[in-house]
């Protein structure tokens, strides 16, 4: 069964460092997303990406965040200068079309120390 | 007022019980409703997906949407210990892309 895969599963980084979280969405999907979940809190939307551009972003997704689809399969989230409060689970999701169901990856646990 | 409200629980039931999980929402534009199951430190796993009002059944799971009351439910019949997880409701509008999640209800099914 097709699935969204994310790497790494866990990343520890020092405050101020740049991190890149990687995702391989399901192959025939066209819409891609990043969400995050701080421990004990709800899943929060960060950004959606369609047709090689950002289609929607939340207020969380500020200038320190960026996304890229560098080739036909990968979808990345870059955090330029990490802060302690960026520590969270980051989930990538994809969907085939608008209004269809979204499938999530297993997440990357980011720990900023 | 939060857009999506969900009782965090925890909810503890004996094996074999019928479980009822619920969410309320405030945005009348929401039309697509989902239930996800999430195990600890894992990604959300899609259980049910419904559009607009009505019922949908899949095995032991039934999803109900009442748009007039802005209320959605997930019923789990013959609950099993393996159903122990956090259940997240999520929804979005026709034109929106982002999913709005509830905080999740923690369910424990005891043998």
mmCIF file with all atom_site columns, C-alpha atoms in Angstrom:
data_model
loop_
_atom_site.group_PDB
_atom_site.id
_atom_site.type_symbol
_atom_site.label_atom_id
_atom_site.label_alt_id
_atom_site.label_comp_id
_atom_site.label_asym_id
_atom_site.label_entity_id
_atom_site.label_seq_id
_atom_site.pdbx_PDB_ins_code
_atom_site.Cartn_x
_atom_site.Cartn_y
_atom_site.Cartn_z
_atom_site.occupancy
_atom_site.B_iso_or_equiv
_atom_site.pdbx_formal_charge
_atom_site.auth_seq_id
_atom_site.auth_comp_id
_atom_site.auth_asym_id
_atom_site.auth_atom_id
_atom_site.pdbx_PDB_model_num
ATOM 1   C CA . UNK A 1 1   ? 0.000   0.000  0.000  1.00 0.00 ? 1   UNK A CA 1
ATOM 2   C CA . UNK A 1 2   ? 1.402   3.420  -0.931 1.00 0.00 ? 2   UNK A CA 1
ATOM 3   C CA . UNK A 1 3   ? 2.510   5.535  1.980  1.00 0.00 ? 3   UNK A CA 1
ATOM 4   C CA . UNK A 1 4   ? 4.089   8.861  2.826  1.00 0.00 ? 4   UNK A CA 1
ATOM 5   C CA . UNK A 1 5   ? 7.629   8.372  4.073  1.00 0.00 ? 5   UNK A CA 1
ATOM 6   C CA . UNK A 1 6   ? 9.606   10.812 6.183  1.00 0.00 ? 6   UNK A CA 1
ATOM 7   C CA . UNK A 1 7   ? 13.259  11.009 7.126  1.00 0.00 ? 7   UNK A CA 1
ATOM 8   C CA . UNK A 1 8   ? 14.849  11.177 9.574  1.00 0.00 ? 8   UNK A CA 1
ATOM 9   C CA . UNK A 1 9   ? 12.556  9.751  12.224 1.00 0.00 ? 9   UNK A CA 1
ATOM 10  C CA . UNK A 1 10  ? 14.340  11.746 14.908 1.00 0.00 ? 10  UNK A CA 1
ATOM 11  C CA . UNK A 1 11  ? 16.665  14.714 14.647 1.00 0.00 ? 11  UNK A CA 1
ATOM 12  C CA . UNK A 1 12  ? 18.444  16.532 17.409 1.00 0.00 ? 12  UNK A CA 1
ATOM 13  C CA . UNK A 1 13  ? 19.899  19.932 16.577 1.00 0.00 ? 13  UNK A CA 1
ATOM 14  C CA . UNK A 1 14  ? 21.431  22.843 18.366 1.00 0.00 ? 14  UNK A CA 1
ATOM 15  C CA . UNK A 1 15  ? 19.531  26.102 18.639 1.00 0.00 ? 15  UNK A CA 1
ATOM 16  C CA . UNK A 1 16  ? 20.336  28.380 15.724 1.00 0.00 ? 16  UNK A CA 1
ATOM 17  C CA . UNK A 1 17  ? 21.218  25.555 13.361 1.00 0.00 ? 17  UNK A CA 1
ATOM 18  C CA . UNK A 1 18  ? 19.447  24.870 10.084 1.00 0.00 ? 18  UNK A CA 1
ATOM 19  C CA . UNK A 1 19  ? 17.531  21.629 9.633  1.00 0.00 ? 19  UNK A CA 1
ATOM 20  C CA . UNK A 1 20  ? 15.934  20.025 6.606  1.00 0.00 ? 20  UNK A CA 1
ATOM 21  C CA . UNK A 1 21  ? 13.130  17.548 7.058  1.00 0.00 ? 21  UNK A CA 1
ATOM 22  C CA . UNK A 1 22  ? 12.436  15.266 4.138  1.00 0.00 ? 22  UNK A CA 1
ATOM 23  C CA . UNK A 1 23  ? 9.301   13.655 2.816  1.00 0.00 ? 23  UNK A CA 1
ATOM 24  C CA . UNK A 1 24  ? 8.410   11.421 -0.089 1.00 0.00 ? 24  UNK A CA 1
ATOM 25  C CA . UNK A 1 25  ? 4.679   11.841 -0.759 1.00 0.00 ? 25  UNK A CA 1
ATOM 26  C CA . UNK A 1 26  ? 2.509   9.192  -2.404 1.00 0.00 ? 26  UNK A CA 1
ATOM 27  C CA . UNK A 1 27  ? 3.495   9.124  -6.052 1.00 0.00 ? 27  UNK A CA 1
ATOM 28  C CA . UNK A 1 28  ? 0.296   10.237 -7.810 1.00 0.00 ? 28  UNK A CA 1
ATOM 29  C CA . UNK A 1 29  ? -0.587  12.886 -5.251 1.00 0.00 ? 29  UNK A CA 1
ATOM 30  C CA . UNK A 1 30  ? -0.585  16.536 -6.200 1.00 0.00 ? 30  UNK A CA 1
ATOM 31  C CA . UNK A 1 31  ? -1.079  18.395 -2.912 1.00 0.00 ? 31  UNK A CA 1
ATOM 32  C CA . UNK A 1 32  ? 1.555   18.371 -0.209 1.00 0.00 ? 32  UNK A CA 1
ATOM 33  C CA . UNK A 1 33  ? 1.484   19.624 3.363  1.00 0.00 ? 33  UNK A CA 1
ATOM 34  C CA . UNK A 1 34  ? 3.523   20.088 6.472  1.00 0.00 ? 34  UNK A CA 1
ATOM 35  C CA . UNK A 1 35  ? 1.928   19.981 9.902  1.00 0.00 ? 35  UNK A CA 1
ATOM 36  C CA . UNK A 1 36  ? 3.487   19.990 13.313 1.00 0.00 ? 36  UNK A CA 1
ATOM 37  C CA . UNK A 1 37  ? 2.436   18.713 16.727 1.00 0.00 ? 37  UNK A CA 1
ATOM 38  C CA . UNK A 1 38  ? 4.035   20.041 19.878 1.00 0.00 ? 38  UNK A CA 1
ATOM 39  C CA . UNK A 1 39  ? 3.962   17.408 22.608 1.00 0.00 ? 39  UNK A CA 1
ATOM 40  C CA . UNK A 1 40  ? 0.521   17.256 24.200 1.00 0.00 ? 40  UNK A CA 1
ATOM 41  C CA . UNK A 1 41  ? -1.016  19.711 21.760 1.00 0.00 ? 41  UNK A CA 1
ATOM 42  C CA . UNK A 1 42  ? -3.098  19.440 18.639 1.00 0.00 ? 42  UNK A CA 1
ATOM 43  C CA . UNK A 1 43  ? -1.831  18.937 15.128 1.00 0.00 ? 43  UNK A CA 1
ATOM 44  C CA . UNK A 1 44  ? -1.281  22.365 13.548 1.00 0.00 ? 44  UNK A CA 1
ATOM 45  C CA . UNK A 1 45  ? -1.155  23.267 9.881  1.00 0.00 ? 45  UNK A CA 1
ATOM 46  C CA . UNK A 1 46  ? 2.027   24.902 8.606  1.00 0.00 ? 46  UNK A CA 1
ATOM 47  C CA . UNK A 1 47  ? 1.908   25.044 4.819  1.00 0.00 ? 47  UNK A CA 1
ATOM 48  C CA . UNK A 1 48  ? 0.366   23.551 1.715  1.00 0.00 ? 48  UNK A CA 1
ATOM 49  C CA . UNK A 1 49  ? 2.070   23.225 -1.657 1.00 0.00 ? 49  UNK A CA 1
ATOM 50  C CA . UNK A 1 50  ? 0.525   22.681 -5.066 1.00 0.00 ? 50  UNK A CA 1
ATOM 51  C CA . UNK A 1 51  ? 1.758   23.125 -8.603 1.00 0.00 ? 51  UNK A CA 1
ATOM 52  C CA . UNK A 1 52  ? 5.243   24.023 -7.380 1.00 0.00 ? 52  UNK A CA 1
ATOM 53  C CA . UNK A 1 53  ? 4.177   26.864 -5.173 1.00 0.00 ? 53  UNK A CA 1
ATOM 54  C CA . UNK A 1 54  ? 2.831   27.556 -1.720 1.00 0.00 ? 54  UNK A CA 1
ATOM 55  C CA . UNK A 1 55  ? -0.948  27.635 -1.841 1.00 0.00 ? 55  UNK A CA 1
ATOM 56  C CA . UNK A 1 56  ? -1.644  28.390 1.804  1.00 0.00 ? 56  UNK A CA 1
ATOM 57  C CA . UNK A 1 57  ? 0.363   28.967 4.957  1.00 0.00 ? 57  UNK A CA 1
ATOM 58  C CA . UNK A 1 58  ? -0.388  29.567 8.591  1.00 0.00 ? 58  UNK A CA 1
ATOM 59  C CA . UNK A 1 59  ? 0.946   32.311 10.813 1.00 0.00 ? 59  UNK A CA 1
ATOM 60  C CA . UNK A 1 60  ? 3.351   29.773 12.257 1.00 0.00 ? 60  UNK A CA 1
ATOM 61  C CA . UNK A 1 61  ? 5.069   29.501 8.877  1.00 0.00 ? 61  UNK A CA 1
ATOM 62  C CA . UNK A 1 62  ? 7.191   32.612 9.144  1.00 0.00 ? 62  UNK A CA 1
ATOM 63  C CA . UNK A 1 63  ? 10.375  33.639 7.326  1.00 0.00 ? 63  UNK A CA 1
ATOM 64  C CA . UNK A 1 64  ? 12.492  31.022 9.055  1.00 0.00 ? 64  UNK A CA 1
ATOM 65  C CA . UNK A 1 65  ? 10.543  28.261 7.296  1.00 0.00 ? 65  UNK A CA 1
ATOM 66  C CA . UNK A 1 66  ? 10.695  27.302 3.643  1.00 0.00 ? 66  UNK A CA 1
ATOM 67  C CA . UNK A 1 67  ? 9.519   24.401 1.532  1.00 0.00 ? 67  UNK A CA 1
ATOM 68  C CA . UNK A 1 68  ? 10.803  22.944 -1.670 1.00 0.00 ? 68  UNK A CA 1
ATOM 69  C CA . UNK A 1 69  ? 10.057  20.164 -4.087 1.00 0.00 ? 69  UNK A CA 1
ATOM 70  C CA . UNK A 1 70  ? 13.523  19.763 -5.569 1.00 0.00 ? 70  UNK A CA 1
ATOM 71  C CA . UNK A 1 71  ? 12.642  16.833 -7.839 1.00 0.00 ? 71  UNK A CA 1
ATOM 72  C CA . UNK A 1 72  ? 9.630   14.723 -8.775 1.00 0.00 ? 72  UNK A CA 1
ATOM 73  C CA . UNK A 1 73  ? 9.509   12.795 -5.541 1.00 0.00 ? 73  UNK A CA 1
ATOM 74  C CA . UNK A 1 74  ? 10.869  14.716 -2.546 1.00 0.00 ? 74  UNK A CA 1
ATOM 75  C CA . UNK A 1 75  ? 9.214   17.477 -0.539 1.00 0.00 ? 75  UNK A CA 1
ATOM 76  C CA . UNK A 1 76  ? 11.306  19.246 2.073  1.00 0.00 ? 76  UNK A CA 1
ATOM 77  C CA . UNK A 1 77  ? 10.782  21.597 4.980  1.00 0.00 ? 77  UNK A CA 1
ATOM 78  C CA . UNK A 1 78  ? 13.714  23.781 5.961  1.00 0.00 ? 78  UNK A CA 1
ATOM 79  C CA . UNK A 1 79  ? 13.959  25.624 9.238  1.00 0.00 ? 79  UNK A CA 1
ATOM 80  C CA . UNK A 1 80  ? 16.673  28.202 8.871  1.00 0.00 ? 80  UNK A CA 1
ATOM 81  C CA . UNK A 1 81  ? 17.610  29.010 12.444 1.00 0.00 ? 81  UNK A CA 1
ATOM 82  C CA . UNK A 1 82  ? 15.980  26.662 14.886 1.00 0.00 ? 82  UNK A CA 1
ATOM 83  C CA . UNK A 1 83  ? 14.570  27.798 18.213 1.00 0.00 ? 83  UNK A CA 1
ATOM 84  C CA . UNK A 1 84  ? 13.785  25.757 21.304 1.00 0.00 ? 84  UNK A CA 1
ATOM 85  C CA . UNK A 1 85  ? 10.073  26.179 20.601 1.00 0.00 ? 85  UNK A CA 1
ATOM 86  C CA . UNK A 1 86  ? 10.479  24.485 17.218 1.00 0.00 ? 86  UNK A CA 1
ATOM 87  C CA . UNK A 1 87  ? 10.807  21.181 19.059 1.00 0.00 ? 87  UNK A CA 1
ATOM 88  C CA . UNK A 1 88  ? 7.856   19.108 17.864 1.00 0.00 ? 88  UNK A CA 1
ATOM 89  C CA . UNK A 1 89  ? 6.750   16.240 15.671 1.00 0.00 ? 89  UNK A CA 1
ATOM 90  C CA . UNK A 1 90  ? 6.637   17.363 12.060 1.00 0.00 ? 90  UNK A CA 1
ATOM 91  C CA . UNK A 1 91  ? 4.265   15.515 9.768  1.00 0.00 ? 91  UNK A CA 1
ATOM 92  C CA . UNK A 1 92  ? 4.202   15.533 6.017  1.00 0.00 ? 92  UNK A CA 1
ATOM 93  C CA . UNK A 1 93  ? 0.912   14.759 4.298  1.00 0.00 ? 93  UNK A CA 1
ATOM 94  C CA . UNK A 1 94  ? -0.270  14.415 0.737  1.00 0.00 ? 94  UNK A CA 1
ATOM 95  C CA . UNK A 1 95  ? -3.541  14.113 -1.082 1.00 0.00 ? 95  UNK A CA 1
ATOM 96  C CA . UNK A 1 96  ? -4.483  13.288 -4.634 1.00 0.00 ? 96  UNK A CA 1
ATOM 97  C CA . UNK A 1 97  ? -6.829  16.211 -5.240 1.00 0.00 ? 97  UNK A CA 1
ATOM 98  C CA . UNK A 1 98  ? -8.601  19.011 -3.453 1.00 0.00 ? 98  UNK A CA 1
ATOM 99  C CA . UNK A 1 99  ? -11.326 17.588 -1.222 1.00 0.00 ? 99  UNK A CA 1
ATOM 100 C CA . UNK A 1 100 ? -9.877  14.087 -1.137 1.00 0.00 ? 100 UNK A CA 1
ATOM 101 C CA . UNK A 1 101 ? -8.467  12.504 1.967  1.00 0.00 ? 101 UNK A CA 1
ATOM 102 C CA . UNK A 1 102 ? -5.017  13.380 3.260  1.00 0.00 ? 102 UNK A CA 1
ATOM 103 C CA . UNK A 1 103 ? -2.514  10.696 4.206  1.00 0.00 ? 103 UNK A CA 1
ATOM 104 C CA . UNK A 1 104 ? 0.158   11.391 6.781  1.00 0.00 ? 104 UNK A CA 1
ATOM 105 C CA . UNK A 1 105 ? 3.690   10.166 7.223  1.00 0.00 ? 105 UNK A CA 1
ATOM 106 C CA . UNK A 1 106 ? 5.021   8.782  10.495 1.00 0.00 ? 106 UNK A CA 1
ATOM 107 C CA . UNK A 1 107 ? 6.654   12.086 11.355 1.00 0.00 ? 107 UNK A CA 1
ATOM 108 C CA . UNK A 1 108 ? 10.054  13.472 12.236 1.00 0.00 ? 108 UNK A CA 1
ATOM 109 C CA . UNK A 1 109 ? 10.622  14.219 15.877 1.00 0.00 ? 109 UNK A CA 1
ATOM 110 C CA . UNK A 1 110 ? 12.704  17.396 16.019 1.00 0.00 ? 110 UNK A CA 1
ATOM 111 C CA . UNK A 1 111 ? 14.459  18.194 19.262 1.00 0.00 ? 111 UNK A CA 1
ATOM 112 C CA . UNK A 1 112 ? 16.184  21.565 19.535 1.00 0.00 ? 112 UNK A CA 1
ATOM 113 C CA . UNK A 1 113 ? 18.673  21.810 22.384 1.00 0.00 ? 113 UNK A CA 1
ATOM 114 C CA . UNK B 2 1   ? -14.133 30.243 20.272 1.00 0.00 ? 1   UNK B CA 1
ATOM 115 C CA . UNK B 2 2   ? -11.889 27.454 19.015 1.00 0.00 ? 2   UNK B CA 1
ATOM 116 C CA . UNK B 2 3   ? -12.771 26.192 15.560 1.00 0.00 ? 3   UNK B CA 1
ATOM 117 C CA . UNK B 2 4   ? -12.748 22.523 16.502 1.00 0.00 ? 4   UNK B CA 1
ATOM 118 C CA . UNK B 2 5   ? -13.473 21.269 20.015 1.00 0.00 ? 5   UNK B CA 1
ATOM 119 C CA . UNK B 2 6   ? -12.830 17.748 21.185 1.00 0.00 ? 6   UNK B CA 1
ATOM 120 C CA . UNK B 2 7   ? -12.949 16.332 24.694 1.00 0.00 ? 7   UNK B CA 1
ATOM 121 C CA . UNK B 2 8   ? -9.418  15.117 25.427 1.00 0.00 ? 8   UNK B CA 1
ATOM 122 C CA . UNK B 2 9   ? -10.586 12.352 27.778 1.00 0.00 ? 9   UNK B CA 1
ATOM 123 C CA . UNK B 2 10  ? -9.092  9.989  28.744 1.00 0.00 ? 10  UNK B CA 1
ATOM 124 C CA . UNK B 2 11  ? -11.935 7.638  27.976 1.00 0.00 ? 11  UNK B CA 1
ATOM 125 C CA . UNK B 2 12  ? -11.637 4.138  29.446 1.00 0.00 ? 12  UNK B CA 1
ATOM 126 C CA . UNK B 2 13  ? -13.971 1.339  28.364 1.00 0.00 ? 13  UNK B CA 1
ATOM 127 C CA . UNK B 2 14  ? -14.025 -2.453 28.744 1.00 0.00 ? 14  UNK B CA 1
ATOM 128 C CA . UNK B 2 15  ? -13.308 -4.647 25.753 1.00 0.00 ? 15  UNK B CA 1
ATOM 129 C CA . UNK B 2 16  ? -16.412 -5.184 23.644 1.00 0.00 ? 16  UNK B CA 1
ATOM 130 C CA . UNK B 2 17  ? -18.028 -1.862 24.558 1.00 0.00 ? 17  UNK B CA 1
ATOM 131 C CA . UNK B 2 18  ? -19.397 0.617  22.046 1.00 0.00 ? 18  UNK B CA 1
ATOM 132 C CA . UNK B 2 19  ? -17.303 3.790  22.021 1.00 0.00 ? 19  UNK B CA 1
ATOM 133 C CA . UNK B 2 20  ? -18.647 7.190  21.076 1.00 0.00 ? 20  UNK B CA 1
ATOM 134 C CA . UNK B 2 21  ? -16.215 9.984  20.201 1.00 0.00 ? 21  UNK B CA 1
ATOM 135 C CA . UNK B 2 22  ? -17.355 13.469 19.314 1.00 0.00 ? 22  UNK B CA 1
ATOM 136 C CA . UNK B 2 23  ? -16.275 16.847 17.999 1.00 0.00 ? 23  UNK B CA 1
ATOM 137 C CA . UNK B 2 24  ? -18.012 20.168 17.635 1.00 0.00 ? 24  UNK B CA 1
ATOM 138 C CA . UNK B 2 25  ? -17.003 22.951 15.338 1.00 0.00 ? 25  UNK B CA 1
ATOM 139 C CA . UNK B 2 26  ? -17.860 26.567 14.716 1.00 0.00 ? 26  UNK B CA 1
ATOM 140 C CA . UNK B 2 27  ? -17.108 27.145 11.042 1.00 0.00 ? 27  UNK B CA 1
ATOM 141 C CA . UNK B 2 28  ? -20.202 26.410 8.961  1.00 0.00 ? 28  UNK B CA 1
ATOM 142 C CA . UNK B 2 29  ? -18.037 26.292 5.813  1.00 0.00 ? 29  UNK B CA 1
ATOM 143 C CA . UNK B 2 30  ? -16.522 22.959 6.821  1.00 0.00 ? 30  UNK B CA 1
ATOM 144 C CA . UNK B 2 31  ? -17.720 20.222 4.509  1.00 0.00 ? 31  UNK B CA 1
ATOM 145 C CA . UNK B 2 32  ? -15.092 17.482 4.648  1.00 0.00 ? 32  UNK B CA 1
ATOM 146 C CA . UNK B 2 33  ? -14.742 15.543 7.881  1.00 0.00 ? 33  UNK B CA 1
ATOM 147 C CA . UNK B 2 34  ? -12.133 13.019 8.849  1.00 0.00 ? 34  UNK B CA 1
ATOM 148 C CA . UNK B 2 35  ? -11.278 10.804 11.774 1.00 0.00 ? 35  UNK B CA 1
ATOM 149 C CA . UNK B 2 36  ? -7.693  9.801  12.358 1.00 0.00 ? 36  UNK B CA 1
ATOM 150 C CA . UNK B 2 37  ? -6.202  7.396  14.850 1.00 0.00 ? 37  UNK B CA 1
ATOM 151 C CA . UNK B 2 38  ? -2.830  8.247  16.330 1.00 0.00 ? 38  UNK B CA 1
ATOM 152 C CA . UNK B 2 39  ? -0.625  5.997  18.394 1.00 0.00 ? 39  UNK B CA 1
ATOM 153 C CA . UNK B 2 40  ? 1.947   7.569  20.661 1.00 0.00 ? 40  UNK B CA 1
ATOM 154 C CA . UNK B 2 41  ? 4.646   9.444  18.702 1.00 0.00 ? 41  UNK B CA 1
ATOM 155 C CA . UNK B 2 42  ? 3.308   8.147  15.374 1.00 0.00 ? 42  UNK B CA 1
ATOM 156 C CA . UNK B 2 43  ? 1.601   9.825  12.446 1.00 0.00 ? 43  UNK B CA 1
ATOM 157 C CA . UNK B 2 44  ? -2.179  10.182 12.158 1.00 0.00 ? 44  UNK B CA 1
ATOM 158 C CA . UNK B 2 45  ? -3.743  7.194  10.390 1.00 0.00 ? 45  UNK B CA 1
ATOM 159 C CA . UNK B 2 46  ? -6.907  7.888  8.421  1.00 0.00 ? 46  UNK B CA 1
ATOM 160 C CA . UNK B 2 47  ? -9.933  5.920  9.619  1.00 0.00 ? 47  UNK B CA 1
ATOM 161 C CA . UNK B 2 48  ? -12.966 7.601  8.109  1.00 0.00 ? 48  UNK B CA 1
ATOM 162 C CA . UNK B 2 49  ? -13.626 10.333 5.570  1.00 0.00 ? 49  UNK B CA 1
ATOM 163 C CA . UNK B 2 50  ? -17.032 11.848 4.985  1.00 0.00 ? 50  UNK B CA 1
ATOM 164 C CA . UNK B 2 51  ? -18.426 14.693 2.972  1.00 0.00 ? 51  UNK B CA 1
ATOM 165 C CA . UNK B 2 52  ? -21.270 16.873 4.220  1.00 0.00 ? 52  UNK B CA 1
ATOM 166 C CA . UNK B 2 53  ? -23.958 15.411 6.488  1.00 0.00 ? 53  UNK B CA 1
ATOM 167 C CA . UNK B 2 54  ? -24.903 11.766 6.929  1.00 0.00 ? 54  UNK B CA 1
ATOM 168 C CA . UNK B 2 55  ? -23.511 8.453  8.081  1.00 0.00 ? 55  UNK B CA 1
ATOM 169 C CA . UNK B 2 56  ? -20.720 6.265  6.804  1.00 0.00 ? 56  UNK B CA 1
ATOM 170 C CA . UNK B 2 57  ? -19.890 2.783  7.998  1.00 0.00 ? 57  UNK B CA 1
ATOM 171 C CA . UNK B 2 58  ? -16.669 0.816  7.587  1.00 0.00 ? 58  UNK B CA 1
ATOM 172 C CA . UNK B 2 59  ? -16.400 -2.413 9.523  1.00 0.00 ? 59  UNK B CA 1
ATOM 173 C CA . UNK B 2 60  ? -16.631 -1.640 13.235 1.00 0.00 ? 60  UNK B CA 1
ATOM 174 C CA . UNK B 2 61  ? -16.467 2.106  12.634 1.00 0.00 ? 61  UNK B CA 1
ATOM 175 C CA . UNK B 2 62  ? -19.360 4.469  11.904 1.00 0.00 ? 62  UNK B CA 1
ATOM 176 C CA . UNK B 2 63  ? -18.923 8.178  11.274 1.00 0.00 ? 63  UNK B CA 1
ATOM 177 C CA . UNK B 2 64  ? -21.818 10.595 11.607 1.00 0.00 ? 64  UNK B CA 1
ATOM 178 C CA . UNK B 2 65  ? -21.972 14.229 10.571 1.00 0.00 ? 65  UNK B CA 1
ATOM 179 C CA . UNK B 2 66  ? -24.724 16.628 11.623 1.00 0.00 ? 66  UNK B CA 1
ATOM 180 C CA . UNK B 2 67  ? -23.959 19.909 9.931  1.00 0.00 ? 67  UNK B CA 1
ATOM 181 C CA . UNK B 2 68  ? -27.045 21.612 11.334 1.00 0.00 ? 68  UNK B CA 1
ATOM 182 C CA . UNK B 2 69  ? -25.664 21.088 14.837 1.00 0.00 ? 69  UNK B CA 1
ATOM 183 C CA . UNK B 2 70  ? -21.998 21.361 13.792 1.00 0.00 ? 70  UNK B CA 1
ATOM 184 C CA . UNK B 2 71  ? -21.376 18.024 15.466 1.00 0.00 ? 71  UNK B CA 1
ATOM 185 C CA . UNK B 2 72  ? -19.562 14.922 14.267 1.00 0.00 ? 72  UNK B CA 1
ATOM 186 C CA . UNK B 2 73  ? -19.228 11.512 15.877 1.00 0.00 ? 73  UNK B CA 1
ATOM 187 C CA . UNK B 2 74  ? -17.245 8.319  15.508 1.00 0.00 ? 74  UNK B CA 1
ATOM 188 C CA . UNK B 2 75  ? -18.655 5.092  16.890 1.00 0.00 ? 75  UNK B CA 1
ATOM 189 C CA . UNK B 2 76  ? -16.525 2.023  17.447 1.00 0.00 ? 76  UNK B CA 1
ATOM 190 C CA . UNK B 2 77  ? -18.383 -1.242 17.938 1.00 0.00 ? 77  UNK B CA 1
ATOM 191 C CA . UNK B 2 78  ? -16.953 -4.266 19.725 1.00 0.00 ? 78  UNK B CA 1
ATOM 192 C CA . UNK B 2 79  ? -13.955 -2.264 20.895 1.00 0.00 ? 79  UNK B CA 1
ATOM 193 C CA . UNK B 2 80  ? -10.626 -4.072 21.209 1.00 0.00 ? 80  UNK B CA 1
ATOM 194 C CA . UNK B 2 81  ? -7.507  -3.325 23.276 1.00 0.00 ? 81  UNK B CA 1
ATOM 195 C CA . UNK B 2 82  ? -5.762  -2.576 19.978 1.00 0.00 ? 82  UNK B CA 1
ATOM 196 C CA . UNK B 2 83  ? -8.168  0.356  19.532 1.00 0.00 ? 83  UNK B CA 1
ATOM 197 C CA . UNK B 2 84  ? -6.413  2.090  22.434 1.00 0.00 ? 84  UNK B CA 1
ATOM 198 C CA . UNK B 2 85  ? -5.029  5.271  20.878 1.00 0.00 ? 85  UNK B CA 1
ATOM 199 C CA . UNK B 2 86  ? -5.764  8.951  20.474 1.00 0.00 ? 86  UNK B CA 1
ATOM 200 C CA . UNK B 2 87  ? -8.566  9.741  18.028 1.00 0.00 ? 87  UNK B CA 1
ATOM 201 C CA . UNK B 2 88  ? -8.371  13.006 16.136 1.00 0.00 ? 88  UNK B CA 1
ATOM 202 C CA . UNK B 2 89  ? -11.161 14.681 14.255 1.00 0.00 ? 89  UNK B CA 1
ATOM 203 C CA . UNK B 2 90  ? -10.207 16.943 11.374 1.00 0.00 ? 90  UNK B CA 1
ATOM 204 C CA . UNK B 2 91  ? -12.146 19.002 8.886  1.00 0.00 ? 91  UNK B CA 1
ATOM 205 C CA . UNK B 2 92  ? -11.866 21.602 6.173  1.00 0.00 ? 92  UNK B CA 1
ATOM 206 C CA . UNK B 2 93  ? -13.953 23.673 3.817  1.00 0.00 ? 93  UNK B CA 1
ATOM 207 C CA . UNK B 2 94  ? -14.488 23.123 0.121  1.00 0.00 ? 94  UNK B CA 1
ATOM 208 C CA . UNK B 2 95  ? -12.119 25.829 -0.946 1.00 0.00 ? 95  UNK B CA 1
ATOM 209 C CA . UNK B 2 96  ? -9.558  25.507 1.818  1.00 0.00 ? 96  UNK B CA 1
ATOM 210 C CA . UNK B 2 97  ? -6.594  23.232 1.849  1.00 0.00 ? 97  UNK B CA 1
ATOM 211 C CA . UNK B 2 98  ? -5.598  23.079 5.491  1.00 0.00 ? 98  UNK B CA 1
ATOM 212 C CA . UNK B 2 99  ? -7.086  20.550 7.867  1.00 0.00 ? 99  UNK B CA 1
ATOM 213 C CA . UNK B 2 100 ? -8.323  21.859 11.183 1.00 0.00 ? 100 UNK B CA 1
ATOM 214 C CA . UNK B 2 101 ? -7.747  19.332 13.909 1.00 0.00 ? 101 UNK B CA 1
ATOM 215 C CA . UNK B 2 102 ? -9.297  18.761 17.276 1.00 0.00 ? 102 UNK B CA 1
ATOM 216 C CA . UNK B 2 103 ? -6.963  18.145 20.162 1.00 0.00 ? 103 UNK B CA 1
ATOM 217 C CA . UNK B 2 104 ? -7.746  14.419 20.183 1.00 0.00 ? 104 UNK B CA 1
ATOM 218 C CA . UNK B 2 105 ? -9.486  12.056 22.579 1.00 0.00 ? 105 UNK B CA 1
ATOM 219 C CA . UNK B 2 106 ? -7.379  9.459  24.341 1.00 0.00 ? 106 UNK B CA 1
ATOM 220 C CA . UNK B 2 107 ? -9.109  6.056  24.401 1.00 0.00 ? 107 UNK B CA 1
ATOM 221 C CA . UNK B 2 108 ? -8.129  3.086  26.539 1.00 0.00 ? 108 UNK B CA 1
ATOM 222 C CA . UNK B 2 109 ? -9.844  -0.249 25.969 1.00 0.00 ? 109 UNK B CA 1
ATOM 223 C CA . UNK B 2 110 ? -9.175  -2.612 28.837 1.00 0.00 ? 110 UNK B CA 1
ATOM 224 C CA . UNK B 2 111 ? -9.231  -6.423 28.421 1.00 0.00 ? 111 UNK B CA 1
#
